[in-house]
GROMACS .gro file of C-alpha atoms in nm:
model
  218
    1MET     CA    1  -4.064   3.396   9.183
    2ASN     CA    2  -4.097   3.198   9.482
    3ILE     CA    3  -4.481   3.003   9.517
    4THR     CA    4  -4.538   2.844   9.826
    5ARG     CA    5  -4.678   2.483   9.807
    6ARG     CA    6  -4.979   2.630  10.008
    7THR     CA    7  -5.013   2.927   9.709
    8PHE     CA    8  -5.045   2.634   9.417
    9THR     CA    9  -5.317   2.435   9.635
   10ALA     CA   10  -5.537   2.732   9.759
   11ALA     CA   11  -5.495   2.996   9.483
   12LEU     CA   12  -5.661   2.754   9.214
   13SER     CA   13  -5.638   2.376   9.124
   14LEU     CA   14  -5.570   2.474   8.782
   15ALA     CA   15  -5.406   2.096   8.650
   16GLY     CA   16  -5.785   1.960   8.746
   17ALA     CA   17  -5.973   2.213   8.598
   18ALA     CA   18  -5.785   2.231   8.306
   19SER     CA   19  -5.737   1.867   8.264
   20ALA     CA   20  -6.165   1.881   8.296
   21LEU     CA   21  -6.142   2.105   7.993
   22GLY     CA   22  -5.902   1.918   7.800
   23LEU     CA   23  -5.631   2.195   7.843
   24SER     CA   24  -5.283   2.203   7.952
   25PRO     CA   25  -5.191   2.479   8.195
   26TRP     CA   26  -4.828   2.391   8.207
   27GLN     CA   27  -4.725   2.323   7.866
   28LEU     CA   28  -4.717   2.534   7.535
   29PHE     CA   29  -4.853   2.325   7.293
   30SER     CA   30  -4.796   2.251   6.918
   31PRO     CA   31  -4.562   2.442   6.698
   32ALA     CA   32  -4.644   2.814   6.574
   33SER     CA   33  -4.793   2.848   6.251
   34ALA     CA   34  -4.775   3.180   6.005
   35GLN     CA   35  -4.961   3.459   6.140
   36THR     CA   36  -5.234   3.662   5.968
   37ALA     CA   37  -5.410   3.973   6.062
   38ALA     CA   38  -5.733   3.820   6.101
   39GLU     CA   39  -5.560   3.571   6.364
   40ILE     CA   40  -5.384   3.899   6.529
   41ASN     CA   41  -5.697   4.105   6.566
   42GLN     CA   42  -5.916   3.784   6.687
   43ALA     CA   43  -6.054   3.795   7.044
   44GLY     CA   44  -6.164   3.532   7.247
   45GLU     CA   45  -6.447   3.400   7.350
   46LEU     CA   46  -6.478   3.684   7.677
   47GLY     CA   47  -6.391   3.947   7.414
   48ASP     CA   48  -6.089   4.200   7.450
   49MET     CA   49  -6.054   4.432   7.715
   50ALA     CA   50  -5.953   4.738   7.531
   51LEU     CA   51  -5.875   5.118   7.571
   52GLY     CA   52  -5.901   5.387   7.320
   53SER     CA   53  -6.102   5.478   7.030
   54LYS     CA   54  -6.187   5.169   6.782
   55ASP     CA   55  -6.127   5.416   6.519
   56ALA     CA   56  -5.749   5.460   6.587
   57PRO     CA   57  -5.474   5.446   6.339
   58VAL     CA   58  -5.252   5.232   6.569
   59THR     CA   59  -5.366   4.933   6.760
   60ILE     CA   60  -5.131   4.783   7.039
   61ILE     CA   61  -5.189   4.462   7.154
   62GLU     CA   62  -5.034   4.307   7.482
   63TYR     CA   63  -5.007   3.940   7.557
   64ALA     CA   64  -4.891   3.950   7.968
   65SER     CA   65  -4.893   3.738   8.248
   66MET     CA   66  -4.986   3.880   8.621
   67THR     CA   67  -4.664   3.731   8.772
   68CYS     CA   68  -4.419   3.840   8.522
   69PRO     CA   69  -4.201   4.091   8.638
   70HIS     CA   70  -4.121   4.271   8.308
   71CYS     CA   71  -4.530   4.317   8.245
   72ALA     CA   72  -4.571   4.442   8.558
   73ALA     CA   73  -4.264   4.699   8.509
   74PHE     CA   74  -4.428   4.815   8.154
   75THR     CA   75  -4.773   4.887   8.308
   76LYS     CA   76  -4.597   5.089   8.619
   77ASP     CA   77  -4.358   5.299   8.380
   78VAL     CA   78  -4.442   5.246   8.020
   79PHE     CA   79  -4.819   5.213   8.028
   80PRO     CA   80  -4.920   5.559   8.147
   81GLN     CA   81  -4.694   5.739   7.924
   82ILE     CA   82  -4.883   5.568   7.634
   83LYS     CA   83  -5.222   5.617   7.758
   84THR     CA   84  -5.171   5.965   7.808
   85ASN     CA   85  -4.997   6.079   7.490
   86TYR     CA   86  -5.182   5.865   7.259
   87ILE     CA   87  -5.454   5.647   7.415
   88ASP     CA   88  -5.653   5.938   7.558
   89THR     CA   89  -5.604   6.141   7.239
   90GLY     CA   90  -5.784   5.898   7.001
   91LYS     CA   91  -5.435   5.788   6.835
   92VAL     CA   92  -5.372   5.436   6.983
   93ARG     CA   93  -5.623   5.162   7.088
   94PHE     CA   94  -5.475   4.907   7.361
   95ILE     CA   95  -5.558   4.571   7.403
   96PHE     CA   96  -5.471   4.389   7.697
   97ARG     CA   97  -5.479   4.009   7.645
   98GLU     CA   98  -5.436   3.707   7.925
   99PHE     CA   99  -5.099   3.490   7.868
  100PRO     CA  100  -5.079   3.306   8.227
  101LEU     CA  101  -4.760   3.149   8.321
  102ASP     CA  102  -4.875   2.963   8.622
  103GLN     CA  103  -5.165   2.947   8.804
  104VAL     CA  104  -5.131   3.226   9.012
  105ALA     CA  105  -5.127   3.452   8.707
  106LEU     CA  106  -5.435   3.260   8.596
  107ALA     CA  107  -5.630   3.288   8.894
  108ALA     CA  108  -5.543   3.677   8.919
  109SER     CA  109  -5.674   3.697   8.569
  110ALA     CA  110  -5.983   3.605   8.658
  111LEU     CA  111  -6.067   3.813   8.922
  112ALA     CA  112  -5.996   4.098   8.713
  113ARG     CA  113  -6.247   3.980   8.452
  114CYS     CA  114  -6.523   3.865   8.718
  115VAL     CA  115  -6.516   4.208   8.897
  116ALA     CA  116  -6.487   4.401   8.565
  117LYS     CA  117  -6.789   4.236   8.379
  118ASP     CA  118  -6.754   4.440   8.045
  119ASP     CA  119  -6.593   4.765   8.217
  120ALA     CA  120  -6.277   4.796   8.026
  121PRO     CA  121  -6.111   5.100   8.268
  122LYS     CA  122  -6.244   4.912   8.546
  123TYR     CA  123  -6.046   4.579   8.401
  124PHE     CA  124  -5.722   4.812   8.375
  125ALA     CA  125  -5.749   4.931   8.689
  126ILE     CA  126  -5.764   4.598   8.859
  127VAL     CA  127  -5.488   4.458   8.636
  128ASP     CA  128  -5.294   4.770   8.781
  129ILE     CA  129  -5.364   4.676   9.126
  130LEU     CA  130  -5.259   4.338   9.086
  131PHE     CA  131  -4.930   4.415   8.930
  132LYS     CA  132  -4.811   4.682   9.206
  133GLN     CA  133  -4.883   4.364   9.447
  134GLN     CA  134  -4.720   4.103   9.268
  135ASN     CA  135  -4.479   4.047   9.558
  136ASP     CA  136  -4.779   3.958   9.762
  137LEU     CA  137  -4.932   3.726   9.482
  138ALA     CA  138  -4.592   3.536   9.494
  139SER     CA  139  -4.587   3.477   9.861
  140ASP     CA  140  -4.947   3.492   9.933
  141ALA     CA  141  -5.165   3.419   9.637
  142LEU     CA  142  -5.525   3.350   9.790
  143GLY     CA  143  -5.495   3.632  10.074
  144THR     CA  144  -5.372   3.885   9.808
  145ILE     CA  145  -5.690   3.787   9.547
  146ASN     CA  146  -5.938   3.774   9.849
  147ARG     CA  147  -5.824   4.135   9.943
  148VAL     CA  148  -5.812   4.288   9.624
  149GLY     CA  149  -6.126   4.115   9.544
  150LYS     CA  150  -6.297   4.250   9.849
  151GLN     CA  151  -6.156   4.613   9.781
  152ALA     CA  152  -6.357   4.616   9.456
  153GLY     CA  153  -6.702   4.501   9.634
  154PHE     CA  154  -6.688   4.090   9.602
  155SER     CA  155  -6.761   3.888   9.883
  156GLU     CA  156  -6.507   3.584   9.952
  157GLN     CA  157  -6.770   3.360   9.813
  158MET     CA  158  -6.794   3.531   9.500
  159ILE     CA  159  -6.421   3.538   9.465
  160LYS     CA  160  -6.379   3.158   9.512
  161ASP     CA  161  -6.686   3.107   9.264
  162CYS     CA  162  -6.503   3.330   9.025
  163VAL     CA  163  -6.150   3.206   9.043
  164GLN     CA  164  -6.216   2.856   9.160
  165SER     CA  165  -6.526   2.752   9.062
  166ASP     CA  166  -6.608   2.904   8.678
  167PRO     CA  167  -6.508   2.703   8.384
  168LYS     CA  168  -6.624   2.941   8.135
  169ILE     CA  169  -6.381   3.218   8.271
  170GLN     CA  170  -6.068   2.995   8.302
  171LYS     CA  171  -6.127   2.843   7.970
  172GLY     CA  172  -6.168   3.182   7.777
  173ILE     CA  173  -5.829   3.260   7.919
  174LEU     CA  174  -5.672   2.951   7.828
  175ASP     CA  175  -5.803   2.945   7.475
  176VAL     CA  176  -5.654   3.292   7.399
  177ARG     CA  177  -5.318   3.163   7.559
  178GLU     CA  178  -5.342   2.867   7.345
  179HIS     CA  179  -5.447   3.065   7.022
  180ALA     CA  180  -5.148   3.345   7.094
  181TYR     CA  181  -4.860   3.016   7.098
  182THR     CA  182  -5.002   2.826   6.830
  183LYS     CA  183  -5.102   3.090   6.597
  184LEU     CA  184  -4.935   3.421   6.698
  185LYS     CA  185  -4.614   3.274   6.810
  186VAL     CA  186  -4.651   3.420   7.110
  187ASN     CA  187  -4.378   3.255   7.392
  188SER     CA  188  -4.294   3.531   7.639
  189THR     CA  189  -4.443   3.791   7.815
  190PRO     CA  190  -4.461   4.112   7.751
  191PHE     CA  191  -4.512   4.028   7.415
  192PHE     CA  192  -4.666   4.302   7.168
  193PHE     CA  193  -4.790   4.388   6.868
  194VAL     CA  194  -4.824   4.703   6.701
  195ASN     CA  195  -5.011   4.739   6.359
  196GLY     CA  196  -4.943   4.372   6.330
  197THR     CA  197  -4.571   4.422   6.396
  198VAL     CA  198  -4.375   4.198   6.669
  199VAL     CA  199  -4.255   4.355   7.004
  200LYS     CA  200  -4.060   4.106   7.226
  201GLY     CA  201  -3.981   4.198   7.588
  202GLU     CA  202  -4.016   4.530   7.851
  203THR     CA  203  -3.991   4.777   7.618
  204SER     CA  204  -3.915   5.189   7.667
  205PHE     CA  205  -4.204   5.440   7.597
  206GLU     CA  206  -3.949   5.593   7.354
  207ALA     CA  207  -3.921   5.259   7.146
  208PHE     CA  208  -4.281   5.278   7.137
  209GLU     CA  209  -4.274   5.583   7.015
  210LYS     CA  210  -4.079   5.539   6.714
  211MET     CA  211  -4.277   5.291   6.613
  212ILE     CA  212  -4.601   5.487   6.664
  213LYS     CA  213  -4.523   5.800   6.488
  214PRO     CA  214  -4.438   5.683   6.146
  215LEU     CA  215  -4.794   5.471   6.169
  216LEU     CA  216  -5.017   5.805   6.253
  217LYS     CA  217  -4.832   5.974   5.911
  218SER     CA  218  -4.905   5.689   5.722
   0.00000   0.00000   0.00000
């Protein structure tokens, strides 16, 4: 993906913000340790964004970056089928967790968090819009984030305060990414856990269905 110097400068001063927080946005930090169910299910300080019944027998957790083309393809081509067949019918709970691969992805994730607050359906809607405009994010990150934010009812100042000035949002997202890498061995996107079983990379609906159906019978 071609990110211009203007994009890096204007979208978010991530390196400086992360340094002030004692974090590195560019490096994956320490060696990963063994996974446990408690570690997989651990939500970050900002809380999980989830769709579907809390009592669903199957939980799918996705780690994704807003600048990842394979993540965008999954959201466009696979997720709607999972939602219709399994989330909306109470069989699957779907959790989306941010794993930004660059500062533009962090800025876009921060915007989605600020716009949605605790409204998960609204959050998923903003994520969907941003994925659909991924090419625009690559060529003009700040302009795209401002446009999407304004469409959601935010002023330009509100967007700036969220994306550039709110260390809690930035730190919350980066903490989730750090936990995912160090504890869960997440090292690429998209990366899924299906009832704790790892699924890496862009995966078809049929492949997910083969995993989900036996879990519904057990």
